[in-house]
C-alpha positions as a Python dict, from the first residue, in 0.01 Angstrom:
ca = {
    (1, 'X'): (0, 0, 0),
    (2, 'X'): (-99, -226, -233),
    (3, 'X'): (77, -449, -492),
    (4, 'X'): (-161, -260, -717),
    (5, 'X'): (-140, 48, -654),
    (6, 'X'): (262, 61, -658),
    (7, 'X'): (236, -50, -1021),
    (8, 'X'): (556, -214, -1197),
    (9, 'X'): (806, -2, -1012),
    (10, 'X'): (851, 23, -679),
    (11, 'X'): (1020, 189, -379),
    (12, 'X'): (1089, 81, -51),
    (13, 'X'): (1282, 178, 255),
    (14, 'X'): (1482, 29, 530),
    (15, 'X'): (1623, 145, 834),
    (16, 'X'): (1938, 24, 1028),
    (17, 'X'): (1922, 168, 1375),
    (18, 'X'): (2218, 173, 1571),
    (19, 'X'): (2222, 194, 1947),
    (20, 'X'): (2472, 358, 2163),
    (21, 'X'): (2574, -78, 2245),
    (22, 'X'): (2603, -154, 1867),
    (23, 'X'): (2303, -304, 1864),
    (24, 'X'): (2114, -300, 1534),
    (25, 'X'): (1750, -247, 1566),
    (26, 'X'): (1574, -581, 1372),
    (27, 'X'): (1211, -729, 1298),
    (28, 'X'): (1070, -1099, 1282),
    (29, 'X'): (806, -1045, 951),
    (30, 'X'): (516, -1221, 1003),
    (31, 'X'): (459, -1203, 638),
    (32, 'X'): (613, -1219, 269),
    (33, 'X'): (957, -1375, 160),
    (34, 'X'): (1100, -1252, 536),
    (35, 'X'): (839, -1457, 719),
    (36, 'X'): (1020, -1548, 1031),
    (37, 'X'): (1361, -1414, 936),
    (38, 'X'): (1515, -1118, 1087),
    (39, 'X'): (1529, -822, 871),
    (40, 'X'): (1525, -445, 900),
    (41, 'X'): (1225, -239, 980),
    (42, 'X'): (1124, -101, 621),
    (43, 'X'): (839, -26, 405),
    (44, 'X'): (733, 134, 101),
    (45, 'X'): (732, 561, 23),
    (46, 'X'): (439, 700, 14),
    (47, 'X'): (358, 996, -237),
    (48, 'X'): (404, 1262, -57),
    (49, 'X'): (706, 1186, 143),
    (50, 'X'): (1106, 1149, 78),
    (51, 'X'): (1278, 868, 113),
    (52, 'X'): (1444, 975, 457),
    (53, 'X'): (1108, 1063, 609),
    (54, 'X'): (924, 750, 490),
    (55, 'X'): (1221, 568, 651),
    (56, 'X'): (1184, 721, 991),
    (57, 'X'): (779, 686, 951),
    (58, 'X'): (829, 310, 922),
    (59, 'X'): (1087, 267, 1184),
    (60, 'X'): (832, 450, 1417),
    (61, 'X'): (541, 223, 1291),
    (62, 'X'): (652, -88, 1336),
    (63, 'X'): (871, -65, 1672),
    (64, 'X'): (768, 284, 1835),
    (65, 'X'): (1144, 427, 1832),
    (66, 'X'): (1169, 759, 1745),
    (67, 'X'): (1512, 822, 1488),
    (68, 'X'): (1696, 1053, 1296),
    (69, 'X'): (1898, 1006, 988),
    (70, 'X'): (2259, 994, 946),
    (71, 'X'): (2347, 873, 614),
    (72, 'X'): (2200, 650, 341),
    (73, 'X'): (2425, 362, 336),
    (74, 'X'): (2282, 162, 70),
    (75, 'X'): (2056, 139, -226),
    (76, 'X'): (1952, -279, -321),
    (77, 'X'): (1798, -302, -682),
    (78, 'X'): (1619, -603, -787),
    (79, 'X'): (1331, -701, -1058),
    (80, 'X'): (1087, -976, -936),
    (81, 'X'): (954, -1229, -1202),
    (82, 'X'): (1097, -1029, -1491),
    (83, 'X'): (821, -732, -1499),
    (84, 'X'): (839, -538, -1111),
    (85, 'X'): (1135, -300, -1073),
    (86, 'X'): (1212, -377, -679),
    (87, 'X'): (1430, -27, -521),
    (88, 'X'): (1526, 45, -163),
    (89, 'X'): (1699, 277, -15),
    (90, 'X'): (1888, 151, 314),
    (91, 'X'): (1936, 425, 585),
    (92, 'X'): (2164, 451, 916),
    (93, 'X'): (1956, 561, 1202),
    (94, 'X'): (2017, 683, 1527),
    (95, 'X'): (1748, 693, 1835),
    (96, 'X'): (1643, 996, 1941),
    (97, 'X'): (1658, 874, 2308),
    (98, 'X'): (1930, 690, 2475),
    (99, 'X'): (1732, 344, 2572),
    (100, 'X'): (1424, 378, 2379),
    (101, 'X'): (1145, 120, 2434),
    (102, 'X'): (1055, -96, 2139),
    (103, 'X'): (659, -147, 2085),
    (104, 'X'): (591, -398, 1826),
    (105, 'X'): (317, -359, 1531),
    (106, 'X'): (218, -728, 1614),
    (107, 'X'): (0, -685, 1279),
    (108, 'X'): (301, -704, 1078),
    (109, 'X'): (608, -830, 1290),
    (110, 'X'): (638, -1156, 1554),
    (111, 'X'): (940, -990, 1745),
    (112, 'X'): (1181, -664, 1735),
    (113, 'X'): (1481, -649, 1914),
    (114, 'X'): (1847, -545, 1984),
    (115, 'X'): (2107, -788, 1820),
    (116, 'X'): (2466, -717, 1791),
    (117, 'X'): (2575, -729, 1407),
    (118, 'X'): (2787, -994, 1471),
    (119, 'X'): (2592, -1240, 1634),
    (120, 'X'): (2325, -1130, 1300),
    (121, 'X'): (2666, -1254, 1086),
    (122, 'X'): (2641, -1617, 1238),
    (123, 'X'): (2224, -1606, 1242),
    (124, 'X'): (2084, -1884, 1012),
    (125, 'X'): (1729, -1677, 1056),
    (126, 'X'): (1892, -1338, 959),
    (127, 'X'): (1818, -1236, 606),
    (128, 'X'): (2067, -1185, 323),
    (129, 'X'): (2084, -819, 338),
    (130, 'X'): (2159, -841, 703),
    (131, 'X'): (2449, -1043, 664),
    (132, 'X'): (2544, -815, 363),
    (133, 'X'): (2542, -533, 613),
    (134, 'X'): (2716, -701, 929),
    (135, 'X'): (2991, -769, 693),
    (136, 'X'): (3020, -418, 541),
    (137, 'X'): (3166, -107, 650),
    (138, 'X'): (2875, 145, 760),
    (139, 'X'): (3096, 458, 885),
    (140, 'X'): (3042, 539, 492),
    (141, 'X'): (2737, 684, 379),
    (142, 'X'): (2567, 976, 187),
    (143, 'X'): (2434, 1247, 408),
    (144, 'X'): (2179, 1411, 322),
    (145, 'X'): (2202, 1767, 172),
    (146, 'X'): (1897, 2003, 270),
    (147, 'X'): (1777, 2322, 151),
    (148, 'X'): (1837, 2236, -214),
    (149, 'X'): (1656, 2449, -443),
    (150, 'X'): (1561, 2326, -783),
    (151, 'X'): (1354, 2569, -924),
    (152, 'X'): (1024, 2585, -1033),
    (153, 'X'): (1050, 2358, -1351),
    (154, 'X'): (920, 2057, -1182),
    (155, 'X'): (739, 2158, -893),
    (156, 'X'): (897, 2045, -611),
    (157, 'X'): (708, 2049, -290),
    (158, 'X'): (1022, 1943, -139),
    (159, 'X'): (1388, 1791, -266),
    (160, 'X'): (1678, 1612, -104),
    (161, 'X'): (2002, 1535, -223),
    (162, 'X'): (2239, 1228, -114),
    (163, 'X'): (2598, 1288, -213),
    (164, 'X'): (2925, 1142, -69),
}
């Protein structure tokens, strides 16, 4: 998407994928501020998707692993240059499979791999919010609450709550 077409206020994604090792899943950019830093897969929401399924779409562009959703862990705020409202919402993730086999979206990434959040604590090439996160405690998130039913009001083609 765009610059343009997100306008002044935009929403991203990232996911942290956690192995059954404690291995985070992480990316090598190959563009933007995170050029040749690690980082987490992420991306921005699309219209007609939630924040938890435009997470697990980007996860499964960019490396080919296939996740679910266990909590959002996170939200980072930010405004760039005074005038672009910068949001993400930062997800634990689970593979679906035990050992799952990464294919990287060379378009967009040099490298994805495995790294243990420790060794990402010590990383000089790890980005902020990576260090952030190796230094945090993840077992406490917001799960996500299904089958929430808003009414008609709005028009809701579908709605998800996160609440610890």
């Amino acid at each position: 998407m765009s610059r343009d077409k997100r306008g002044s206020v935009w929403l991203g994604v990232a996911g942290l994928v956690l192995n059954s090792k404690g291995e985070w899943l992480v990316v090598n950019k190959r563009y933007g501020g995170l050029e040749g830093k690690w980082s987490l897969p992420a991306g921005f929401v699309n219209g007609n998707e939630t924040v938890d399924e435009a997470v697990l779409r980007e996860v499964l562009e960019e490396t080919a692993v296939n996740c679910r959703v266990i909590n959002m862990i996170g939200f980072r705020s930010g405004v760039l240059q005074g005038k672009i409202s910068d949001n993400m919402a930062i997800f634990l993730l689970e593979p679906t499979t035990d050992e799952p086999i990464i294919q990287v979206q060379l378009s967009e990434l040099y490298e994805a791999k495995w790294i243990h959040p420790t060794d990402l604590l010590i990383d000089e090439t790890a980005s902020v919010m990576l260090h952030e996160l190796a230094a945090a405690s993840l077992e406490v998130g917001f799960p996500t609450i299904d089958g929430v039913d808003p009414g008609d009001i709005f028009g809701y083609t579908s709605y998800k709550l996160f609440i610890k």
